[in-house]
PDB file of C-alpha atoms in Angstrom:
ATOM      1  CA  MET A  21     137.198   0.461  78.478  1.00  0.00           C
ATOM      2  CA  PRO A  22     136.582   2.812  81.475  1.00  0.00           C
ATOM      3  CA  ARG A  23     135.151   1.331  84.666  1.00  0.00           C
ATOM      4  CA  THR A  24     132.120   3.001  86.217  1.00  0.00           C
ATOM      5  CA  THR A  25     133.201   1.984  89.750  1.00  0.00           C
ATOM      6  CA  LEU A  26     136.557   1.425  91.444  1.00  0.00           C
ATOM      7  CA  VAL A  27     135.573  -2.042  92.648  1.00  0.00           C
ATOM      8  CA  LYS A  28     133.096  -4.589  91.390  1.00  0.00           C
ATOM      9  CA  PRO A  29     129.615  -3.731  92.725  1.00  0.00           C
ATOM     10  CA  PRO A  30     128.364  -6.178  95.379  1.00  0.00           C
ATOM     11  CA  PRO A  31     125.066  -8.035  95.026  1.00  0.00           C
ATOM     12  CA  VAL A  32     121.932  -6.003  95.632  1.00  0.00           C
ATOM     13  CA  ASP A  33     121.054  -5.793  99.328  1.00  0.00           C
ATOM     14  CA  PRO A  34     117.394  -6.914  99.666  1.00  0.00           C
ATOM     15  CA  SER A  35     117.115  -5.155 103.041  1.00  0.00           C
ATOM     16  CA  LYS A  36     117.579  -1.779 101.296  1.00  0.00           C
ATOM     17  CA  SER A  37     115.256   0.037  98.912  1.00  0.00           C
ATOM     18  CA  PRO A  38     116.246   0.316  95.203  1.00  0.00           C
ATOM     19  CA  ILE A  39     117.304   3.941  95.635  1.00  0.00           C
ATOM     20  CA  GLU A  40     119.462   3.045  98.665  1.00  0.00           C
ATOM     21  CA  ASN A  41     121.257   0.356  96.665  1.00  0.00           C
ATOM     22  CA  VAL A  42     121.892   2.702  93.736  1.00  0.00           C
ATOM     23  CA  LEU A  43     123.240   5.507  95.944  1.00  0.00           C
ATOM     24  CA  ASP A  44     125.358   3.291  98.203  1.00  0.00           C
ATOM     25  CA  LEU A  45     128.914   4.447  99.003  1.00  0.00           C
ATOM     26  CA  THR A  46     132.168   2.552  99.503  1.00  0.00           C
ATOM     27  CA  THR A  47     134.787   3.814 101.956  1.00  0.00           C
ATOM     28  CA  LEU A  48     138.147   3.592 100.212  1.00  0.00           C
ATOM     29  CA  VAL A  49     140.013   2.447 103.305  1.00  0.00           C
ATOM     30  CA  ASP A  50     137.682  -0.577 103.375  1.00  0.00           C
ATOM     31  CA  ILE A  51     138.883  -1.821  99.980  1.00  0.00           C
ATOM     32  CA  GLY A  52     141.979  -3.331 101.585  1.00  0.00           C
ATOM     33  CA  PRO A  53     145.552  -3.801 100.341  1.00  0.00           C
ATOM     34  CA  VAL A  54     146.400  -4.862  96.812  1.00  0.00           C
ATOM     35  CA  SER A  55     146.677  -8.620  96.410  1.00  0.00           C
ATOM     36  CA  SER A  56     150.029 -10.130  95.466  1.00  0.00           C
ATOM     37  CA  ARG A  57     148.239 -12.362  92.953  1.00  0.00           C
ATOM     38  CA  SER A  58     147.568  -9.430  90.645  1.00  0.00           C
ATOM     39  CA  LEU A  59     150.846  -7.495  90.990  1.00  0.00           C
ATOM     40  CA  PRO A  60     154.562  -8.272  91.487  1.00  0.00           C
ATOM     41  CA  ARG A  61     155.749  -7.931  95.084  1.00  0.00           C
ATOM     42  CA  LEU A  62     157.712  -4.692  94.564  1.00  0.00           C
ATOM     43  CA  LEU A  63     154.858  -2.995  92.701  1.00  0.00           C
ATOM     44  CA  GLN A  64     152.364  -4.264  95.280  1.00  0.00           C
ATOM     45  CA  SER A  65     154.392  -2.663  98.103  1.00  0.00           C
ATOM     46  CA  LEU A  66     154.619   0.604  96.176  1.00  0.00           C
ATOM     47  CA  VAL A  67     150.870   0.733  95.543  1.00  0.00           C
ATOM     48  CA  ASN A  68     150.063  -0.021  99.197  1.00  0.00           C
ATOM     49  CA  LEU A  69     152.501   2.695 100.311  1.00  0.00           C
ATOM     50  CA  ILE A  70     150.835   5.247  98.023  1.00  0.00           C
ATOM     51  CA  ARG A  71     147.395   4.229  99.318  1.00  0.00           C
ATOM     52  CA  SER A  72     148.502   4.647 102.932  1.00  0.00           C
ATOM     53  CA  LEU A  73     149.910   8.108 102.203  1.00  0.00           C
ATOM     54  CA  LEU A  74     146.858   9.241 100.255  1.00  0.00           C
ATOM     55  CA  PHE A  75     144.069   7.881 102.428  1.00  0.00           C
ATOM     56  CA  SER A  76     145.536   7.887 105.945  1.00  0.00           C
ATOM     57  CA  GLY A  77     143.499  10.172 108.188  1.00  0.00           C
ATOM     58  CA  GLN A  78     141.263  11.265 105.323  1.00  0.00           C
ATOM     59  CA  ASP A  79     137.602  10.578 104.632  1.00  0.00           C
ATOM     60  CA  ILE A  80     137.330   9.496 101.012  1.00  0.00           C
ATOM     61  CA  PHE A  81     134.411   7.589  99.514  1.00  0.00           C
ATOM     62  CA  THR A  82     133.358   6.413  96.064  1.00  0.00           C
ATOM     63  CA  ASN A  83     130.154   5.321  94.358  1.00  0.00           C
ATOM     64  CA  THR A  84     129.489   1.607  94.882  1.00  0.00           C
ATOM     65  CA  ARG A  85     127.342   1.269  91.778  1.00  0.00           C
ATOM     66  CA  PRO A  86     127.182   3.037  88.383  1.00  0.00           C
ATOM     67  CA  LEU A  87     125.393   6.383  88.429  1.00  0.00           C
ATOM     68  CA  TRP A  88     122.479   7.296  86.190  1.00  0.00           C
ATOM     69  CA  HIS A  89     122.872   9.493  83.106  1.00  0.00           C
ATOM     70  CA  PRO A  90     119.424  10.856  82.164  1.00  0.00           C
ATOM     71  CA  PRO A  91     118.580  10.653  78.462  1.00  0.00           C
ATOM     72  CA  GLY A  92     119.583  13.840  76.680  1.00  0.00           C
ATOM     73  CA  ALA A  93     121.458  15.255  79.682  1.00  0.00           C
ATOM     74  CA  ARG A  94     125.046  16.568  79.625  1.00  0.00           C
ATOM     75  CA  GLY A  95     126.090  14.434  82.575  1.00  0.00           C
ATOM     76  CA  ILE A  96     124.976  12.266  85.451  1.00  0.00           C
ATOM     77  CA  TYR A  97     121.855  13.044  87.464  1.00  0.00           C
ATOM     78  CA  GLY A  98     122.744  15.883  89.841  1.00  0.00           C
ATOM     79  CA  GLY A  99     120.395  14.692  92.564  1.00  0.00           C
ATOM     80  CA  ALA A 100     122.413  11.480  92.927  1.00  0.00           C
ATOM     81  CA  VAL A 101     125.622  13.465  93.463  1.00  0.00           C
ATOM     82  CA  ILE A 102     123.928  15.650  96.085  1.00  0.00           C
ATOM     83  CA  ALA A 103     122.652  12.547  97.893  1.00  0.00           C
ATOM     84  CA  GLN A 104     126.055  10.841  97.858  1.00  0.00           C
ATOM     85  CA  THR A 105     127.930  13.921  99.091  1.00  0.00           C
ATOM     86  CA  LEU A 106     125.440  14.184 101.946  1.00  0.00           C
ATOM     87  CA  ALA A 107     125.863  10.474 102.714  1.00  0.00           C
ATOM     88  CA  ALA A 108     129.657  10.846 102.656  1.00  0.00           C
ATOM     89  CA  ALA A 109     129.456  13.725 105.151  1.00  0.00           C
ATOM     90  CA  GLN A 110     127.079  11.744 107.371  1.00  0.00           C
ATOM     91  CA  HIS A 111     129.648   8.936 107.556  1.00  0.00           C
ATOM     92  CA  THR A 112     131.960  11.305 109.460  1.00  0.00           C
ATOM     93  CA  ILE A 113     129.594  12.648 112.139  1.00  0.00           C
ATOM     94  CA  PRO A 114     127.934  11.102 115.227  1.00  0.00           C
ATOM     95  CA  SER A 115     124.661   9.296 114.620  1.00  0.00           C
ATOM     96  CA  ASN A 116     122.685  11.775 116.754  1.00  0.00           C
ATOM     97  CA  PHE A 117     123.454  14.690 114.393  1.00  0.00           C
ATOM     98  CA  VAL A 118     121.071  15.600 111.548  1.00  0.00           C
ATOM     99  CA  ILE A 119     121.456  17.859 108.514  1.00  0.00           C
ATOM    100  CA  HIS A 120     119.920  21.329 108.809  1.00  0.00           C
ATOM    101  CA  SER A 121     121.756  23.343 106.123  1.00  0.00           C
ATOM    102  CA  MET A 122     123.413  22.408 102.834  1.00  0.00           C
ATOM    103  CA  HIS A 123     124.786  24.717 100.116  1.00  0.00           C
ATOM    104  CA  CYS A 124     125.555  23.018  96.798  1.00  0.00           C
ATOM    105  CA  TYR A 125     127.441  24.135  93.701  1.00  0.00           C
ATOM    106  CA  PHE A 126     127.624  22.233  90.410  1.00  0.00           C
ATOM    107  CA  VAL A 127     131.007  22.937  88.802  1.00  0.00           C
ATOM    108  CA  LEU A 128     131.304  20.486  85.883  1.00  0.00           C
ATOM    109  CA  ALA A 129     129.111  17.837  84.281  1.00  0.00           C
ATOM    110  CA  GLY A 130     129.712  14.393  85.773  1.00  0.00           C
ATOM    111  CA  ASP A 131     130.779  11.454  83.603  1.00  0.00           C
ATOM    112  CA  ALA A 132     128.807   8.249  84.226  1.00  0.00           C
ATOM    113  CA  SER A 133     131.532   6.084  82.656  1.00  0.00           C
ATOM    114  CA  ILE A 134     134.120   6.683  85.429  1.00  0.00           C
ATOM    115  CA  PRO A 135     134.004   6.577  89.255  1.00  0.00           C
ATOM    116  CA  ILE A 136     133.537   9.601  91.508  1.00  0.00           C
ATOM    117  CA  LEU A 137     135.707  10.252  94.567  1.00  0.00           C
ATOM    118  CA  TYR A 138     134.074  12.109  97.460  1.00  0.00           C
ATOM    119  CA  HIS A 139     136.575  13.995  99.645  1.00  0.00           C
ATOM    120  CA  VAL A 140     135.200  15.047 103.041  1.00  0.00           C
ATOM    121  CA  GLU A 141     136.851  17.793 105.099  1.00  0.00           C
ATOM    122  CA  ARG A 142     135.979  17.993 108.800  1.00  0.00           C
ATOM    123  CA  VAL A 143     135.698  21.755 109.149  1.00  0.00           C
ATOM    124  CA  ARG A 144     134.237  22.016 112.644  1.00  0.00           C
ATOM    125  CA  GLU A 145     133.386  19.707 115.541  1.00  0.00           C
ATOM    126  CA  GLY A 146     131.121  21.182 118.216  1.00  0.00           C
ATOM    127  CA  LYS A 147     128.809  20.011 120.959  1.00  0.00           C
ATOM    128  CA  SER A 148     125.706  21.127 119.063  1.00  0.00           C
ATOM    129  CA  PHE A 149     126.940  21.737 115.505  1.00  0.00           C
ATOM    130  CA  ALA A 150     129.285  20.036 113.044  1.00  0.00           C
ATOM    131  CA  THR A 151     130.362  21.382 109.651  1.00  0.00           C
ATOM    132  CA  ARG A 152     131.643  19.444 106.649  1.00  0.00           C
ATOM    133  CA  THR A 153     132.710  20.347 103.133  1.00  0.00           C
ATOM    134  CA  VAL A 154     132.618  17.664 100.455  1.00  0.00           C
ATOM    135  CA  GLN A 155     134.116  17.699  96.971  1.00  0.00           C
ATOM    136  CA  ALA A 156     133.085  15.243  94.272  1.00  0.00           C
ATOM    137  CA  ARG A 157     136.016  14.708  91.919  1.00  0.00           C
ATOM    138  CA  GLN A 158     136.628  12.962  88.615  1.00  0.00           C
ATOM    139  CA  ARG A 159     140.029  12.783  86.926  1.00  0.00           C
ATOM    140  CA  GLY A 160     141.375  15.015  89.690  1.00  0.00           C
ATOM    141  CA  ARG A 161     138.915  17.828  88.930  1.00  0.00           C
ATOM    142  CA  CYS A 162     136.110  19.017  91.172  1.00  0.00           C
ATOM    143  CA  ILE A 163     132.702  18.504  89.546  1.00  0.00           C
ATOM    144  CA  PHE A 164     130.581  19.359  92.592  1.00  0.00           C
ATOM    145  CA  THR A 165     131.154  20.924  96.008  1.00  0.00           C
ATOM    146  CA  THR A 166     128.974  21.399  99.055  1.00  0.00           C
ATOM    147  CA  THR A 167     129.153  22.779 102.588  1.00  0.00           C
ATOM    148  CA  ALA A 168     126.861  21.021 105.044  1.00  0.00           C
ATOM    149  CA  SER A 169     125.994  21.901 108.625  1.00  0.00           C
ATOM    150  CA  PHE A 170     124.655  19.318 111.064  1.00  0.00           C
ATOM    151  CA  VAL A 171     122.921  19.906 114.395  1.00  0.00           C
ATOM    152  CA  ARG A 172     122.624  17.576 117.370  1.00  0.00           C
ATOM    153  CA  GLU A 173     119.102  16.246 117.870  1.00  0.00           C
ATOM    154  CA  GLY A 174     117.309  17.969 120.734  1.00  0.00           C
ATOM    155  CA  SER A 175     119.872  20.771 121.027  1.00  0.00           C
ATOM    156  CA  GLY A 176     117.308  23.418 120.047  1.00  0.00           C
ATOM    157  CA  GLY A 177     115.506  23.296 123.387  1.00  0.00           C
ATOM    158  CA  GLU A 178     111.912  22.475 124.248  1.00  0.00           C
ATOM    159  CA  LYS A 179     110.341  24.927 121.778  1.00  0.00           C
ATOM    160  CA  THR A 180     111.218  24.584 118.098  1.00  0.00           C
ATOM    161  CA  VAL A 181     109.823  25.976 114.867  1.00  0.00           C
ATOM    162  CA  SER A 182     108.776  23.576 112.088  1.00  0.00           C
ATOM    163  CA  HIS A 183     107.067  24.424 108.824  1.00  0.00           C
ATOM    164  CA  GLU A 184     106.376  23.001 105.384  1.00  0.00           C
ATOM    165  CA  LEU A 185     104.775  24.096 102.127  1.00  0.00           C
ATOM    166  CA  ASP A 186     101.621  22.461 100.821  1.00  0.00           C
ATOM    167  CA  LEU A 187     101.629  20.766  97.419  1.00  0.00           C
ATOM    168  CA  PRO A 188     100.298  22.967  94.610  1.00  0.00           C
ATOM    169  CA  GLU A 189      96.706  22.266  93.653  1.00  0.00           C
ATOM    170  CA  GLY A 190      96.473  19.587  90.975  1.00  0.00           C
ATOM    171  CA  ALA A 191     100.054  18.304  91.418  1.00  0.00           C
ATOM    172  CA  LEU A 192      99.027  14.789  92.484  1.00  0.00           C
ATOM    173  CA  GLU A 193      96.413  14.594  89.748  1.00  0.00           C
ATOM    174  CA  ALA A 194      99.037  15.558  87.154  1.00  0.00           C
ATOM    175  CA  LEU A 195     101.333  12.773  88.332  1.00  0.00           C
ATOM    176  CA  GLU A 196      98.513  10.228  88.191  1.00  0.00           C
ATOM    177  CA  ARG A 197      97.688  11.251  84.613  1.00  0.00           C
ATOM    178  CA  GLU A 198     101.321  10.771  83.565  1.00  0.00           C
ATOM    179  CA  GLU A 199     101.704   7.320  85.136  1.00  0.00           C
ATOM    180  CA  GLY A 200     100.418   5.568  82.031  1.00  0.00           C
ATOM    181  CA  GLU A 201     102.858   7.291  79.684  1.00  0.00           C
ATOM    182  CA  LYS A 202     106.096   5.688  78.508  1.00  0.00           C
ATOM    183  CA  PRO A 203     109.312   6.966  80.124  1.00  0.00           C
ATOM    184  CA  LEU A 204     111.721   8.936  77.944  1.00  0.00           C
ATOM    185  CA  GLU A 205     114.541   6.381  78.174  1.00  0.00           C
ATOM    186  CA  GLU A 206     114.418   3.254  76.058  1.00  0.00           C
ATOM    187  CA  GLU A 207     113.638  -0.092  77.616  1.00  0.00           C
ATOM    188  CA  GLY A 208     116.739  -1.696  79.043  1.00  0.00           C
ATOM    189  CA  GLU A 209     119.125  -1.449  81.966  1.00  0.00           C
ATOM    190  CA  GLN A 210     118.483   2.257  82.567  1.00  0.00           C
ATOM    191  CA  GLY A 211     114.734   1.685  82.589  1.00  0.00           C
ATOM    192  CA  ASN A 212     115.006  -0.897  85.379  1.00  0.00           C
ATOM    193  CA  GLY A 213     116.514   1.537  87.898  1.00  0.00           C
ATOM    194  CA  PRO A 214     114.730   3.671  90.497  1.00  0.00           C
ATOM    195  CA  PHE A 215     114.927   6.799  88.303  1.00  0.00           C
ATOM    196  CA  VAL A 216     112.329   7.542  85.627  1.00  0.00           C
ATOM    197  CA  SER A 217     112.370  10.482  83.194  1.00  0.00           C
ATOM    198  CA  MET A 218     108.959  11.877  82.258  1.00  0.00           C
ATOM    199  CA  ARG A 219     107.710  15.222  80.994  1.00  0.00           C
ATOM    200  CA  LEU A 220     105.133  16.796  83.292  1.00  0.00           C
ATOM    201  CA  GLY A 221     103.009  19.797  82.470  1.00  0.00           C
ATOM    202  CA  THR A 222     102.868  22.834  84.741  1.00  0.00           C
ATOM    203  CA  THR A 223     100.023  22.897  87.256  1.00  0.00           C
ATOM    204  CA  ASN A 224     100.184  26.667  87.750  1.00  0.00           C
ATOM    205  CA  SER A 225      98.495  28.488  84.849  1.00  0.00           C
ATOM    206  CA  GLU A 226     100.346  31.702  85.747  1.00  0.00           C
ATOM    207  CA  TYR A 227     103.771  30.011  85.500  1.00  0.00           C
ATOM    208  CA  SER A 228     104.305  30.524  81.756  1.00  0.00           C
ATOM    209  CA  ALA A 229     102.761  34.005  81.864  1.00  0.00           C
ATOM    210  CA  LEU A 230     105.263  34.949  84.571  1.00  0.00           C
ATOM    211  CA  PHE A 231     108.178  34.101  82.286  1.00  0.00           C
ATOM    212  CA  ARG A 232     106.632  36.067  79.410  1.00  0.00           C
ATOM    213  CA  LYS A 233     106.235  39.049  81.709  1.00  0.00           C
ATOM    214  CA  ARG A 234     109.898  38.833  82.786  1.00  0.00           C
ATOM    215  CA  GLU A 235     111.006  38.525  79.166  1.00  0.00           C
ATOM    216  CA  CYS A 236     109.058  41.666  78.172  1.00  0.00           C
ATOM    217  CA  SER A 237     110.495  43.571  81.123  1.00  0.00           C
ATOM    218  CA  ALA A 238     114.025  42.576  80.124  1.00  0.00           C
ATOM    219  CA  ARG A 239     113.434  43.717  76.523  1.00  0.00           C
ATOM    220  CA  HIS A 240     112.159  47.090  77.714  1.00  0.00           C
ATOM    221  CA  LEU A 241     115.233  47.551  79.884  1.00  0.00           C
ATOM    222  CA  LEU A 242     117.763  46.719  77.144  1.00  0.00           C
ATOM    223  CA  PRO A 243     117.565  50.103  75.311  1.00  0.00           C
ATOM    224  CA  ILE A 244     117.901  51.961  78.602  1.00  0.00           C
ATOM    225  CA  VAL A 245     121.016  49.985  79.599  1.00  0.00           C
ATOM    226  CA  ALA A 246     122.546  50.442  76.138  1.00  0.00           C
ATOM    227  CA  ALA A 247     121.927  54.213  76.235  1.00  0.00           C
ATOM    228  CA  LYS A 248     123.465  54.371  79.711  1.00  0.00           C
ATOM    229  CA  ASP A 249     126.595  52.562  78.545  1.00  0.00           C
ATOM    230  CA  LEU A 250     127.043  55.046  75.687  1.00  0.00           C
TER     231      LEU A 250
END
Protein backbone atom coordinates (compact mmCIF):
# COMPACT_ATOMS: atom_id res chain seq x y z
CA MET A 1 0.00 0.00 0.00
CA PRO A 2 1.48 3.43 -0.96
CA ARG A 3 2.58 5.77 1.82
CA THR A 4 1.31 9.34 1.77
CA THR A 5 4.50 10.64 3.46
CA LEU A 6 8.14 9.56 3.44
CA VAL A 7 8.31 9.40 7.23
CA LYS A 8 5.69 8.88 9.89
CA PRO A 9 3.96 12.21 10.65
CA PRO A 10 4.87 13.64 14.07
CA PRO A 11 2.22 14.52 16.66
CA VAL A 12 0.24 17.68 16.02
CA ASP A 13 2.05 20.78 17.28
CA PRO A 14 -0.43 22.66 19.54
CA SER A 15 1.57 25.89 19.12
CA LYS A 16 0.66 25.94 15.40
CA SER A 17 -2.71 26.51 13.76
CA PRO A 18 -4.45 23.55 12.02
CA ILE A 19 -3.47 24.83 8.58
CA GLU A 20 0.18 25.21 9.66
CA ASN A 21 0.26 21.60 10.87
CA VAL A 22 -1.29 20.30 7.64
CA LEU A 23 1.12 22.25 5.41
CA ASP A 24 4.26 21.54 7.44
CA LEU A 25 7.41 20.50 5.53
CA THR A 26 10.22 18.08 6.36
CA THR A 27 13.77 18.76 5.18
CA LEU A 28 15.12 15.50 3.77
CA VAL A 29 18.60 15.98 5.19
CA ASP A 30 16.99 16.05 8.65
CA ILE A 31 15.65 12.50 8.31
CA GLY A 32 19.07 11.09 9.19
CA PRO A 33 20.91 7.94 8.10
CA VAL A 34 19.22 4.59 7.66
CA SER A 35 19.26 2.48 10.81
CA SER A 36 21.17 -0.80 10.81
CA ARG A 37 18.22 -2.44 12.57
CA SER A 38 16.10 -2.30 9.43
CA LEU A 39 18.72 -3.13 6.78
CA PRO A 40 21.84 -5.33 6.46
CA ARG A 41 25.11 -3.45 6.92
CA LEU A 42 26.14 -3.51 3.23
CA LEU A 43 22.73 -2.33 2.03
CA GLN A 44 22.62 0.31 4.76
CA SER A 45 25.97 1.74 3.58
CA LEU A 46 24.77 1.76 -0.02
CA VAL A 47 21.55 3.59 0.84
CA ASN A 48 23.41 6.20 2.93
CA LEU A 49 25.90 6.73 0.08
CA ILE A 50 23.06 7.30 -2.40
CA ARG A 51 21.39 9.74 0.01
CA SER A 52 24.61 11.72 0.43
CA LEU A 53 25.08 11.94 -3.35
CA LEU A 54 21.48 12.93 -4.01
CA PHE A 55 20.89 15.43 -1.23
CA SER A 56 24.33 16.94 -0.59
CA GLY A 57 24.24 20.67 -1.28
CA GLN A 58 20.64 20.54 -2.46
CA ASP A 59 17.47 21.92 -0.91
CA ILE A 60 14.88 19.16 -1.00
CA PHE A 61 11.76 19.01 1.15
CA THR A 62 8.71 16.78 1.45
CA ASN A 63 5.21 17.03 2.89
CA THR A 64 5.17 16.12 6.59
CA ARG A 65 1.51 15.13 6.59
CA PRO A 66 -0.92 13.72 3.98
CA LEU A 67 -2.31 16.30 1.57
CA TRP A 68 -6.00 16.91 0.96
CA HIS A 69 -7.82 15.58 -2.10
CA PRO A 70 -11.06 17.58 -2.54
CA PRO A 71 -14.15 15.48 -3.26
CA GLY A 72 -14.67 15.11 -6.99
CA ALA A 73 -11.31 16.66 -7.90
CA ARG A 74 -8.71 15.10 -10.22
CA GLY A 75 -5.91 15.53 -7.71
CA ILE A 76 -4.77 17.16 -4.51
CA TYR A 77 -5.77 20.70 -3.58
CA GLY A 78 -3.60 23.04 -5.65
CA GLY A 79 -3.50 25.73 -2.98
CA ALA A 80 -1.67 23.36 -0.63
CA VAL A 81 1.02 22.72 -3.25
CA ILE A 82 1.45 26.46 -3.84
CA ALA A 83 1.79 27.04 -0.09
CA GLN A 84 4.35 24.26 0.35
CA THR A 85 6.48 25.36 -2.61
CA LEU A 86 6.53 28.87 -1.15
CA ALA A 87 7.45 27.48 2.28
CA ALA A 88 10.23 25.38 0.73
CA ALA A 89 11.67 28.46 -0.99
CA GLN A 90 11.43 30.48 2.23
CA HIS A 91 13.54 27.84 3.99
CA THR A 92 16.47 28.82 1.74
CA ILE A 93 16.46 32.62 2.14
CA PRO A 94 17.32 34.99 5.02
CA SER A 95 14.53 35.70 7.47
CA ASN A 96 14.41 39.41 6.55
CA PHE A 97 13.33 38.66 2.96
CA VAL A 98 9.64 38.55 1.99
CA ILE A 99 7.84 37.28 -1.11
CA HIS A 100 6.80 39.93 -3.64
CA SER A 101 6.32 37.94 -6.87
CA MET A 102 5.39 34.33 -7.59
CA HIS A 103 4.54 32.71 -10.95
CA CYS A 104 2.94 29.26 -10.72
CA TYR A 105 2.25 26.56 -13.30
CA PHE A 106 0.25 23.39 -12.69
CA VAL A 107 1.68 20.62 -14.90
CA LEU A 108 0.01 17.39 -13.72
CA ALA A 109 -2.62 16.42 -11.16
CA GLY A 110 -1.08 15.53 -7.80
CA ASP A 111 -1.66 12.13 -6.19
CA ALA A 112 -2.62 12.29 -2.51
CA SER A 113 -1.58 8.66 -1.93
CA ILE A 114 2.18 9.27 -2.40
CA PRO A 115 4.64 11.88 -1.06
CA ILE A 116 5.72 15.02 -2.90
CA LEU A 117 9.36 16.10 -3.20
CA TYR A 118 10.02 19.84 -3.44
CA HIS A 119 13.29 20.68 -5.22
CA VAL A 120 14.50 24.25 -4.65
CA GLU A 121 17.03 25.89 -6.98
CA ARG A 122 18.84 28.99 -5.71
CA VAL A 123 18.77 31.07 -8.88
CA ARG A 124 20.00 34.40 -7.55
CA GLU A 125 21.36 35.83 -4.30
CA GLY A 126 21.42 39.63 -4.06
CA LYS A 127 21.56 42.31 -1.42
CA SER A 128 17.95 43.36 -2.04
CA PHE A 129 16.48 40.50 -4.10
CA ALA A 130 16.63 36.70 -4.09
CA THR A 131 15.14 34.38 -6.71
CA ARG A 132 14.14 30.74 -6.33
CA THR A 133 12.57 28.14 -8.58
CA VAL A 134 10.78 25.19 -7.00
CA GLN A 135 9.58 21.98 -8.61
CA ALA A 136 7.07 19.67 -6.94
CA ARG A 137 7.70 16.11 -8.13
CA GLN A 138 6.00 12.75 -7.80
CA ARG A 139 7.41 9.53 -9.25
CA GLY A 140 10.20 11.59 -10.79
CA ARG A 141 7.79 13.78 -12.78
CA CYS A 142 7.16 17.48 -12.25
CA ILE A 143 3.55 18.15 -11.23
CA PHE A 144 3.98 21.84 -10.36
CA THR A 145 6.64 24.50 -10.86
CA THR A 146 7.04 28.05 -9.64
CA THR A 147 9.49 30.95 -9.81
CA ALA A 148 9.47 33.17 -6.74
CA SER A 149 11.19 36.49 -6.12
CA PHE A 150 11.88 37.77 -2.62
CA VAL A 151 12.80 41.30 -1.54
CA ARG A 152 14.62 42.45 1.58
CA GLU A 153 12.37 44.26 4.04
CA GLY A 154 12.90 48.02 3.96
CA SER A 155 14.93 47.96 0.74
CA GLY A 156 12.29 49.98 -1.13
CA GLY A 157 13.18 53.24 0.60
CA GLU A 158 11.10 55.57 2.74
CA LYS A 159 8.22 55.92 0.26
CA THR A 160 6.43 52.77 -0.87
CA VAL A 161 3.20 52.03 -2.70
CA SER A 162 0.63 49.70 -1.10
CA HIS A 163 -2.84 48.88 -2.35
CA GLU A 164 -5.61 46.33 -1.95
CA LEU A 165 -9.01 45.56 -3.45
CA ASP A 166 -12.18 45.81 -1.41
CA LEU A 167 -14.40 42.75 -0.97
CA PRO A 168 -17.32 42.62 -3.41
CA GLU A 169 -20.62 43.78 -1.95
CA GLY A 170 -22.51 40.91 -0.33
CA ALA A 171 -19.51 38.53 -0.17
CA LEU A 172 -19.47 38.29 3.64
CA GLU A 173 -23.24 37.90 3.77
CA ALA A 174 -23.04 35.03 1.26
CA LEU A 175 -20.47 33.23 3.40
CA GLU A 176 -22.59 33.66 6.52
CA ARG A 177 -25.62 32.19 4.73
CA GLU A 178 -23.60 29.13 3.69
CA GLU A 179 -22.18 28.43 7.15
CA GLY A 180 -25.16 26.31 8.14
CA GLU A 181 -24.95 24.06 5.09
CA LYS A 182 -23.28 20.65 5.13
CA PRO A 183 -19.84 20.41 3.49
CA LEU A 184 -19.56 18.40 0.28
CA GLU A 185 -17.23 15.76 1.75
CA GLU A 186 -18.65 13.01 3.91
CA GLU A 187 -18.11 13.03 7.65
CA GLY A 188 -14.80 11.46 8.56
CA GLU A 189 -11.08 12.13 8.51
CA GLN A 190 -11.26 14.57 5.58
CA GLY A 191 -14.02 16.53 7.28
CA ASN A 192 -11.89 17.11 10.39
CA GLY A 193 -9.15 19.00 8.53
CA PRO A 194 -8.80 22.76 8.01
CA PHE A 195 -10.20 22.56 4.45
CA VAL A 196 -13.94 22.61 3.76
CA SER A 197 -15.61 22.25 0.35
CA MET A 198 -18.82 24.25 -0.12
CA ARG A 199 -20.68 25.62 -3.12
CA LEU A 200 -21.11 29.39 -2.99
CA GLY A 201 -23.32 31.42 -5.27
CA THR A 202 -21.99 34.39 -7.22
CA THR A 203 -22.43 37.79 -5.59
CA ASN A 204 -22.08 39.71 -8.85
CA SER A 205 -25.32 39.56 -10.87
CA GLU A 206 -23.43 40.51 -14.04
CA TYR A 207 -21.00 37.57 -13.69
CA SER A 208 -23.11 34.96 -15.50
CA ALA A 209 -24.28 37.49 -18.09
CA LEU A 210 -20.64 38.27 -18.87
CA PHE A 211 -19.97 34.63 -19.75
CA ARG A 212 -23.09 34.48 -21.93
CA LYS A 213 -21.93 37.59 -23.75
CA ARG A 214 -18.48 36.07 -24.37
CA GLU A 215 -20.06 32.83 -25.59
CA CYS A 216 -22.26 34.71 -28.10
CA SER A 217 -19.27 36.70 -29.33
CA ALA A 218 -17.28 33.51 -29.86
CA ARG A 219 -20.15 31.94 -31.84
CA HIS A 220 -20.40 34.99 -34.08
CA LEU A 221 -16.67 34.86 -34.77
CA LEU A 222 -16.60 31.15 -35.69
CA PRO A 223 -18.05 31.53 -39.24
CA ILE A 224 -15.66 34.38 -39.96
CA VAL A 225 -12.62 32.35 -38.86
CA ALA A 226 -13.80 29.31 -40.85
CA ALA A 227 -14.30 31.42 -44.00
CA LYS A 228 -10.84 32.94 -43.52
CA ASP A 229 -9.24 29.50 -43.26
CA LEU A 230 -10.88 28.42 -46.53
